[in-house]
XYZ file of C-alpha atoms in Angstrom:
501
model
C 106.625 64.182 87.368
C 104.073 64.068 85.072
C 102.116 61.961 86.956
C 98.444 62.163 87.410
C 98.922 61.298 91.256
C 99.828 64.518 92.814
C 101.390 62.749 95.500
C 103.700 61.028 92.980
C 104.890 64.208 90.914
C 105.589 65.600 94.404
C 107.610 62.656 95.686
C 109.670 63.008 91.778
C 110.333 66.160 92.685
C 111.657 65.940 96.282
C 114.282 63.215 94.510
C 115.349 65.435 92.048
C 116.261 67.817 94.078
C 117.887 65.306 96.419
C 119.678 64.435 93.245
C 120.594 68.035 92.013
C 122.296 68.639 95.837
C 124.298 66.014 95.697
C 125.760 66.857 92.032
C 129.133 68.278 91.772
C 129.404 69.096 87.859
C 127.167 70.484 85.500
C 124.315 68.730 83.767
C 124.243 68.108 80.069
C 122.617 70.889 77.826
C 119.648 68.040 76.996
C 119.533 67.043 80.451
C 118.889 70.614 81.642
C 116.864 71.740 79.411
C 114.578 69.033 79.981
C 114.586 69.273 83.531
C 113.972 73.282 83.108
C 110.816 72.628 81.073
C 109.500 70.072 83.077
C 110.108 72.147 86.467
C 108.447 75.496 84.779
C 105.684 73.593 83.593
C 104.663 72.481 87.118
C 104.968 76.437 88.627
C 101.628 76.089 87.538
C 100.470 72.632 89.115
C 96.458 72.487 90.885
C 98.510 71.329 93.846
C 100.326 74.558 95.694
C 102.825 72.356 97.907
C 103.534 70.820 94.346
C 104.329 74.511 92.998
C 106.703 75.302 95.702
C 108.823 72.202 95.261
C 108.951 73.047 91.872
C 110.352 76.309 92.171
C 112.863 75.021 95.194
C 114.032 72.450 92.750
C 114.014 75.421 89.826
C 116.369 77.465 92.394
C 118.596 74.981 92.486
C 118.740 73.446 88.675
C 120.243 76.593 87.659
C 123.432 75.851 89.225
C 123.865 72.940 86.770
C 122.848 74.509 83.627
C 124.166 76.511 81.184
C 123.737 80.293 80.819
C 121.979 79.886 77.536
C 119.255 77.315 79.283
C 119.139 79.364 82.209
C 118.532 82.531 79.704
C 115.906 80.680 78.055
C 113.869 79.566 81.492
C 113.966 83.161 82.663
C 112.105 84.053 78.899
C 109.580 80.684 79.407
C 108.442 82.050 83.092
C 108.132 85.709 81.765
C 105.571 84.329 78.546
C 103.753 82.187 81.073
C 103.021 85.058 83.161
C 101.906 87.434 80.145
C 99.813 84.111 79.450
C 98.262 84.080 82.744
C 97.683 87.934 83.188
C 95.159 87.980 86.065
C 95.436 84.204 87.675
C 99.463 84.774 87.617
C 98.939 84.970 91.492
C 97.065 81.636 91.166
C 100.457 79.784 91.250
C 104.146 80.267 91.619
C 105.328 81.452 88.470
C 106.662 85.163 89.694
C 107.944 83.807 93.046
C 109.631 81.522 91.085
C 111.244 84.293 88.688
C 112.364 86.062 91.369
C 114.100 82.996 93.218
C 115.720 82.179 89.271
C 116.940 85.541 88.748
C 118.094 86.162 92.809
C 120.204 82.734 92.196
C 121.735 83.491 88.967
C 122.661 86.798 90.475
C 125.491 85.210 92.382
C 127.324 83.408 89.885
C 129.691 86.293 88.351
C 130.016 84.340 85.182
C 126.080 84.604 84.331
C 125.724 88.416 84.927
C 126.603 89.508 81.649
C 123.602 87.082 80.473
C 121.455 88.529 83.813
C 121.904 92.209 82.080
C 120.144 90.893 78.763
C 116.850 89.721 81.131
C 115.853 92.875 81.966
C 114.214 93.773 78.316
C 111.850 90.069 79.431
C 110.908 91.166 82.696
C 110.018 94.946 81.969
C 108.136 93.712 78.707
C 105.827 91.449 81.705
C 105.068 94.638 83.402
C 104.255 96.079 80.262
C 102.301 93.662 78.440
C 100.300 91.907 81.311
C 96.816 92.675 81.808
C 94.819 92.720 85.569
C 98.606 91.519 87.523
C 97.895 91.190 90.934
C 99.873 93.261 93.477
C 101.566 90.360 95.141
C 102.949 89.255 91.390
C 103.756 92.523 90.477
C 106.133 92.631 93.243
C 107.888 89.685 92.912
C 108.575 90.900 89.217
C 109.811 93.986 90.740
C 112.000 91.882 93.371
C 113.639 90.450 90.211
C 114.112 93.615 87.719
C 115.666 94.995 91.376
C 118.266 92.075 91.328
C 119.183 92.389 87.787
C 120.064 95.847 88.365
C 121.886 95.210 91.754
C 124.189 92.914 90.135
C 124.426 93.467 85.929
C 123.477 97.016 86.438
C 127.015 98.086 84.699
C 126.324 95.740 82.060
C 122.874 97.005 81.233
C 124.292 100.183 80.527
C 125.775 98.831 77.336
C 122.224 98.049 75.774
C 120.858 101.705 74.920
C 117.414 99.923 74.815
C 117.058 98.112 77.575
C 118.222 100.743 79.399
C 115.210 103.325 78.017
C 113.011 100.290 78.521
C 113.793 100.146 82.185
C 114.143 104.139 82.556
C 110.393 104.718 81.039
C 108.976 101.677 83.214
C 110.337 102.346 86.782
C 109.366 106.246 86.196
C 105.867 105.240 85.719
C 105.557 102.931 88.505
C 107.051 105.279 91.053
C 103.295 106.709 91.523
C 101.819 103.589 91.051
C 98.359 103.319 93.389
C 99.304 100.432 95.041
C 102.017 101.081 98.049
C 104.141 97.956 98.028
C 104.533 97.896 94.257
C 105.309 101.635 94.776
C 108.123 100.644 97.324
C 109.902 98.449 95.033
C 109.764 100.503 91.953
C 111.525 103.024 93.645
C 114.024 100.952 95.845
C 114.726 99.751 91.649
C 114.778 103.315 90.058
C 117.222 103.759 93.169
C 119.404 100.682 92.043
C 119.252 101.665 88.576
C 120.523 105.394 88.773
C 123.198 104.225 91.113
C 124.301 100.982 88.825
C 123.612 101.774 85.370
C 125.809 104.795 84.203
C 125.062 106.480 81.767
C 123.012 108.967 80.086
C 119.669 107.427 81.099
C 120.403 107.228 84.761
C 121.891 110.721 84.914
C 118.752 111.683 83.177
C 116.489 110.006 85.408
C 118.050 111.345 88.538
C 117.791 114.947 86.905
C 113.962 114.788 86.408
C 113.151 113.060 89.468
C 114.752 115.861 91.549
C 113.371 118.727 88.921
C 109.709 117.373 89.921
C 110.705 117.074 93.580
C 111.604 121.037 93.627
C 108.704 122.070 91.782
C 105.906 119.884 92.488
C 103.218 121.353 94.299
C 101.904 118.137 94.911
C 102.300 116.526 98.301
C 101.794 113.085 97.249
C 104.599 113.381 94.760
C 106.668 115.513 96.292
C 107.065 112.806 99.070
C 107.222 109.493 96.318
C 110.141 111.540 94.789
C 111.668 112.294 98.002
C 111.358 108.223 98.715
C 113.354 107.944 95.358
C 116.009 110.346 96.199
C 116.470 108.727 100.185
C 116.430 105.156 98.742
C 119.677 106.651 96.531
C 121.543 108.311 99.465
C 120.900 104.867 100.873
C 122.346 102.963 98.622
C 124.928 105.642 97.247
C 125.249 108.657 99.162
C 128.139 110.592 96.539
C 125.777 110.538 93.386
C 123.319 112.526 95.151
C 125.537 114.931 97.762
C 125.540 117.971 95.859
C 121.624 117.731 96.149
C 121.333 116.960 99.745
C 121.894 120.872 101.013
C 118.818 121.493 98.757
C 116.900 118.428 100.226
C 117.413 119.774 103.852
C 116.196 123.628 102.606
C 113.024 122.350 101.155
C 112.196 119.861 103.756
C 112.510 122.172 106.706
C 110.271 124.183 105.202
C 107.740 121.615 104.096
C 107.650 120.598 107.434
C 106.649 124.089 108.366
C 103.152 124.059 106.793
C 100.561 123.881 108.489
C 98.811 121.504 106.349
C 101.602 119.451 105.755
C 99.943 116.051 105.394
C 100.764 112.352 107.832
C 102.623 110.822 104.967
C 104.285 114.120 103.423
C 105.610 114.622 107.069
C 107.120 111.204 107.538
C 108.803 110.768 104.597
C 110.281 114.122 105.773
C 111.443 112.807 109.114
C 112.515 109.727 107.271
C 114.880 111.996 104.481
C 116.489 114.052 107.981
C 117.160 110.587 109.575
C 119.148 108.926 106.516
C 120.848 112.304 105.685
C 122.247 112.120 109.590
C 123.286 108.528 108.875
C 124.598 108.977 105.004
C 125.628 112.849 105.071
C 126.946 114.176 108.514
C 128.597 117.443 107.545
C 125.539 118.820 105.792
C 123.044 117.779 108.742
C 125.576 119.620 110.885
C 125.303 123.020 109.017
C 121.234 122.751 109.936
C 121.714 120.823 113.171
C 119.231 122.676 115.536
C 116.725 123.380 112.996
C 116.608 119.530 111.987
C 116.667 118.918 116.030
C 113.342 121.416 116.141
C 111.892 119.220 113.664
C 112.621 115.891 115.613
C 111.127 117.433 118.947
C 107.577 118.730 117.168
C 107.431 115.662 115.566
C 108.018 113.697 119.170
C 105.229 115.570 120.871
C 102.804 115.355 117.614
C 99.633 113.545 119.735
C 96.532 116.227 118.368
C 94.063 113.593 120.464
C 95.763 113.266 123.631
C 96.972 115.864 126.304
C 99.897 114.157 128.416
C 99.776 117.686 130.285
C 96.980 116.476 132.591
C 98.973 113.511 134.261
C 100.245 113.804 137.991
C 102.337 116.844 137.611
C 103.339 115.512 141.528
C 105.434 112.607 139.758
C 107.468 115.179 137.318
C 108.697 116.299 140.505
C 109.517 113.249 141.372
C 111.706 113.034 144.798
C 110.367 109.002 144.921
C 107.892 109.787 147.629
C 103.911 108.104 148.255
C 102.770 110.071 145.044
C 103.566 107.108 142.363
C 100.741 104.513 143.624
C 98.281 103.945 141.350
C 95.156 104.969 142.907
C 92.876 107.727 141.306
C 94.482 110.500 142.947
C 97.259 110.458 141.043
C 95.519 110.429 137.978
C 96.733 107.117 135.759
C 93.429 105.719 136.678
C 91.861 108.113 133.671
C 95.106 107.560 132.036
C 93.910 104.006 131.491
C 95.368 100.877 130.101
C 96.644 100.075 126.147
C 92.869 99.742 125.258
C 90.895 102.279 127.020
C 88.069 104.053 124.901
C 89.577 107.429 126.768
C 92.954 107.333 125.345
C 91.718 106.669 121.599
C 89.627 109.107 120.841
C 89.836 108.738 116.929
C 89.796 105.119 115.869
C 91.816 106.052 112.647
C 94.253 107.884 114.483
C 97.389 107.593 112.844
C 99.299 110.414 114.385
C 101.852 107.815 116.035
C 103.664 107.519 113.264
C 105.086 110.522 113.168
C 105.810 110.387 116.597
C 107.743 107.079 115.692
C 109.589 108.424 113.325
C 110.496 111.791 115.597
C 111.830 109.631 118.087
C 114.245 107.445 115.166
C 115.160 111.153 114.450
C 116.643 111.687 118.018
C 118.264 108.347 118.090
C 119.909 109.062 114.728
C 120.991 112.475 116.807
C 122.261 110.335 119.440
C 124.699 108.237 117.458
C 125.844 110.765 115.565
C 128.312 113.053 117.603
C 126.477 116.271 116.561
C 125.371 117.095 120.210
C 127.774 117.198 123.228
C 127.226 114.565 126.386
C 125.921 117.324 128.403
C 123.121 118.524 125.554
C 122.590 114.927 124.924
C 121.157 114.428 128.521
C 119.972 117.809 129.176
C 118.200 118.589 125.699
C 117.488 115.143 123.895
C 117.607 113.562 127.212
C 114.537 115.668 128.987
C 112.558 115.670 125.943
C 112.592 111.884 125.690
C 111.848 111.838 129.635
C 108.469 113.994 128.955
C 107.191 111.479 126.365
C 107.509 108.596 128.796
C 104.083 108.345 128.559
C 103.281 107.715 125.512
C 100.383 106.080 124.805
C 101.179 103.378 121.650
C 103.620 100.976 122.475
C 105.745 100.726 119.988
C 106.730 104.305 120.174
C 107.020 104.461 123.541
C 109.501 101.258 123.256
C 111.426 103.227 121.086
C 111.413 106.569 123.264
C 113.101 104.189 125.802
C 115.345 102.152 123.609
C 116.169 105.543 122.589
C 116.624 106.850 126.168
C 119.098 103.724 126.780
C 121.025 104.694 124.183
C 121.960 107.795 125.795
C 122.907 106.085 128.731
C 125.387 103.836 126.384
C 127.049 106.713 124.789
C 127.128 108.452 128.035
C 129.541 105.479 130.019
C 131.692 105.165 127.003
C 132.829 109.057 127.730
C 132.836 108.914 131.032
C 134.420 105.618 131.362
C 138.099 105.929 133.014
C 140.017 104.496 130.076
C 138.561 107.054 127.357
C 140.302 108.954 125.638
C 137.395 111.475 124.152
C 137.380 114.787 125.603
C 140.089 113.773 128.455
C 140.508 117.918 129.409
C 136.606 118.632 129.072
C 134.772 118.391 132.596
C 131.509 117.073 131.472
C 128.258 118.398 133.359
C 126.329 115.537 132.581
C 126.648 113.229 135.239
C 125.469 116.391 137.507
C 122.467 116.628 135.187
C 121.811 112.834 134.386
C 121.511 112.697 138.740
C 118.796 115.184 138.438
C 116.670 113.978 135.800
C 116.487 111.100 137.392
C 114.630 111.971 139.952
C 111.576 112.520 137.548
C 112.443 110.102 134.930
C 112.180 106.948 137.274
C 108.892 107.936 139.452
C 107.497 108.462 135.571
C 109.133 104.853 134.196
C 107.431 103.351 137.241
C 104.271 105.005 137.078
C 104.001 103.863 133.040
C 105.175 100.487 134.618
C 101.895 99.726 136.545
C 99.826 101.655 133.841
C 100.702 99.127 130.840
C 100.678 96.024 132.730
C 100.121 93.979 129.589
C 103.446 95.433 128.056
C 106.449 93.207 129.162
C 108.647 95.426 126.690
C 108.134 98.141 128.426
C 108.912 96.746 131.623
C 111.736 94.965 129.977
C 113.572 98.224 128.584
C 112.791 100.347 131.936
C 114.488 97.356 133.926
C 117.579 97.476 131.005
C 117.397 101.837 131.739
C 117.673 101.078 135.295
C 120.545 98.455 134.688
C 122.482 101.439 132.688
C 122.144 104.266 135.306
C 123.432 101.991 137.952
C 126.543 101.321 135.808
C 127.118 104.902 135.045
C 126.669 105.936 138.834
C 126.397 102.890 140.836
C 124.370 104.853 144.090
C 122.451 107.272 141.593
C 118.695 104.932 142.328
C 119.297 104.842 145.823
C 116.956 107.036 147.038
C 114.124 105.380 145.055
C 114.973 101.456 145.641
C 112.169 100.917 147.677
C 110.079 101.848 144.611
C 112.221 99.743 142.040
C 112.806 96.203 144.052
C 109.070 95.625 144.483
C 108.549 95.687 140.684
C 111.346 93.588 140.554
C 110.568 90.755 142.919
C 107.341 90.511 141.709
C 108.234 90.309 138.010
C 110.491 87.416 138.800
C 108.072 86.079 140.770
C 105.495 86.151 137.968
C 105.043 82.462 136.142
C 105.065 83.839 132.955
C 108.245 86.174 133.596
C 110.558 84.601 130.698
C 113.377 85.078 127.828
C 114.237 89.046 127.668
C 112.340 90.218 130.128
C 113.458 87.723 132.849
C 117.407 88.616 131.580
C 116.669 92.023 132.179
C 114.942 91.899 135.517
C 117.932 89.198 136.889
C 120.625 91.642 135.411
C 118.937 94.844 137.267
């Protein structure tokens, strides 16, 4: 392992790794310490592949060494990161720290020891100068693992708890988004898993700052922390959810609400529907209106100029791709006419608006009639979405409505057996508009295989609900399917969707 020839070093580590994989009992104290020390040294090897092999081998080694040796290894890695400072990103130290702690967290017998490692990990972040974003993300990942697996053990060490709380409250506002995100995740885990005054105090501080903050950026960051806590353990913040809903409904009504702040708000509403449904039910229609406004938010493009004739959709001749129907003006994925602003990021708001509507669809907050008549109609109106990722989410949401409707209308379904649903009739009328628009979108975005795949999936679901619902539109649909199956590059999910249809 200490050979000057890096090929021999690599071979030696590989042999040691094979040896460890064959072990059936723990190593002796001396061997464990010797192996750990040698491998930790190689995390700073001049050859990156040697570093990676050493890291993998060290992850295997922790299964066969004592808690004291594991603890010494973690402290040694932390000290080396501090010594390396800004150069720590040139080696595998921080990644190895995360890997080792993650491996140890799987061992119930070592969780008590792992709690004591919070202090050296925190010290590494506090005392190291010039750490790169990647290194800090790794270290926060290690701290997250400690809090996730040993937070209850950590609660007994008041000094360590205080250090962790102070550090996390500081870093949730870090200028680096990846670092901030990791700190937010770790703070959520700290509040959920570390019982005691400090975690309660942290939650109270976060919520108080969130309620009173006049800074859009600060309130957004604090809301992300609360959303993280809801996802990890909703009961910790259940009593705060009505206030969060009230604050966010006011926030998104403000005309000056920025993109990032609005996105966080949409994510919060989606999370509340998934995890705190009873509170969402009380403000259902208000939250729904927020989702619809977000879905339609595209200040740089006007979709209403797209051939109104198609929206009347009787499956006639108005779906050709000639210039008379306005499709040439719509352009393709890279048409300059679509992108008035190269830095346009309004798509993020629309994407999260769709995700919020999807949460409504799956929640049961709306009847099948409303799902089709209200949510379905809004989605159909946005099938022409210009961003591939948002369009795919819209089509997927509509397909989900059809899946839900099929279950409700199934002969064996016990749900609402005595209720006569209007949804089938509403859907039959809606299809006359939706299918022509889908066909024109397929012809417009010829490079988007996902659009075609999801459109075919929607057609298949419509037929599963009503076998004759597409009969009048088959002359327009069939050529598309045949052409797709004839194409040499049709494969995978698209081929499956085509043949299923």
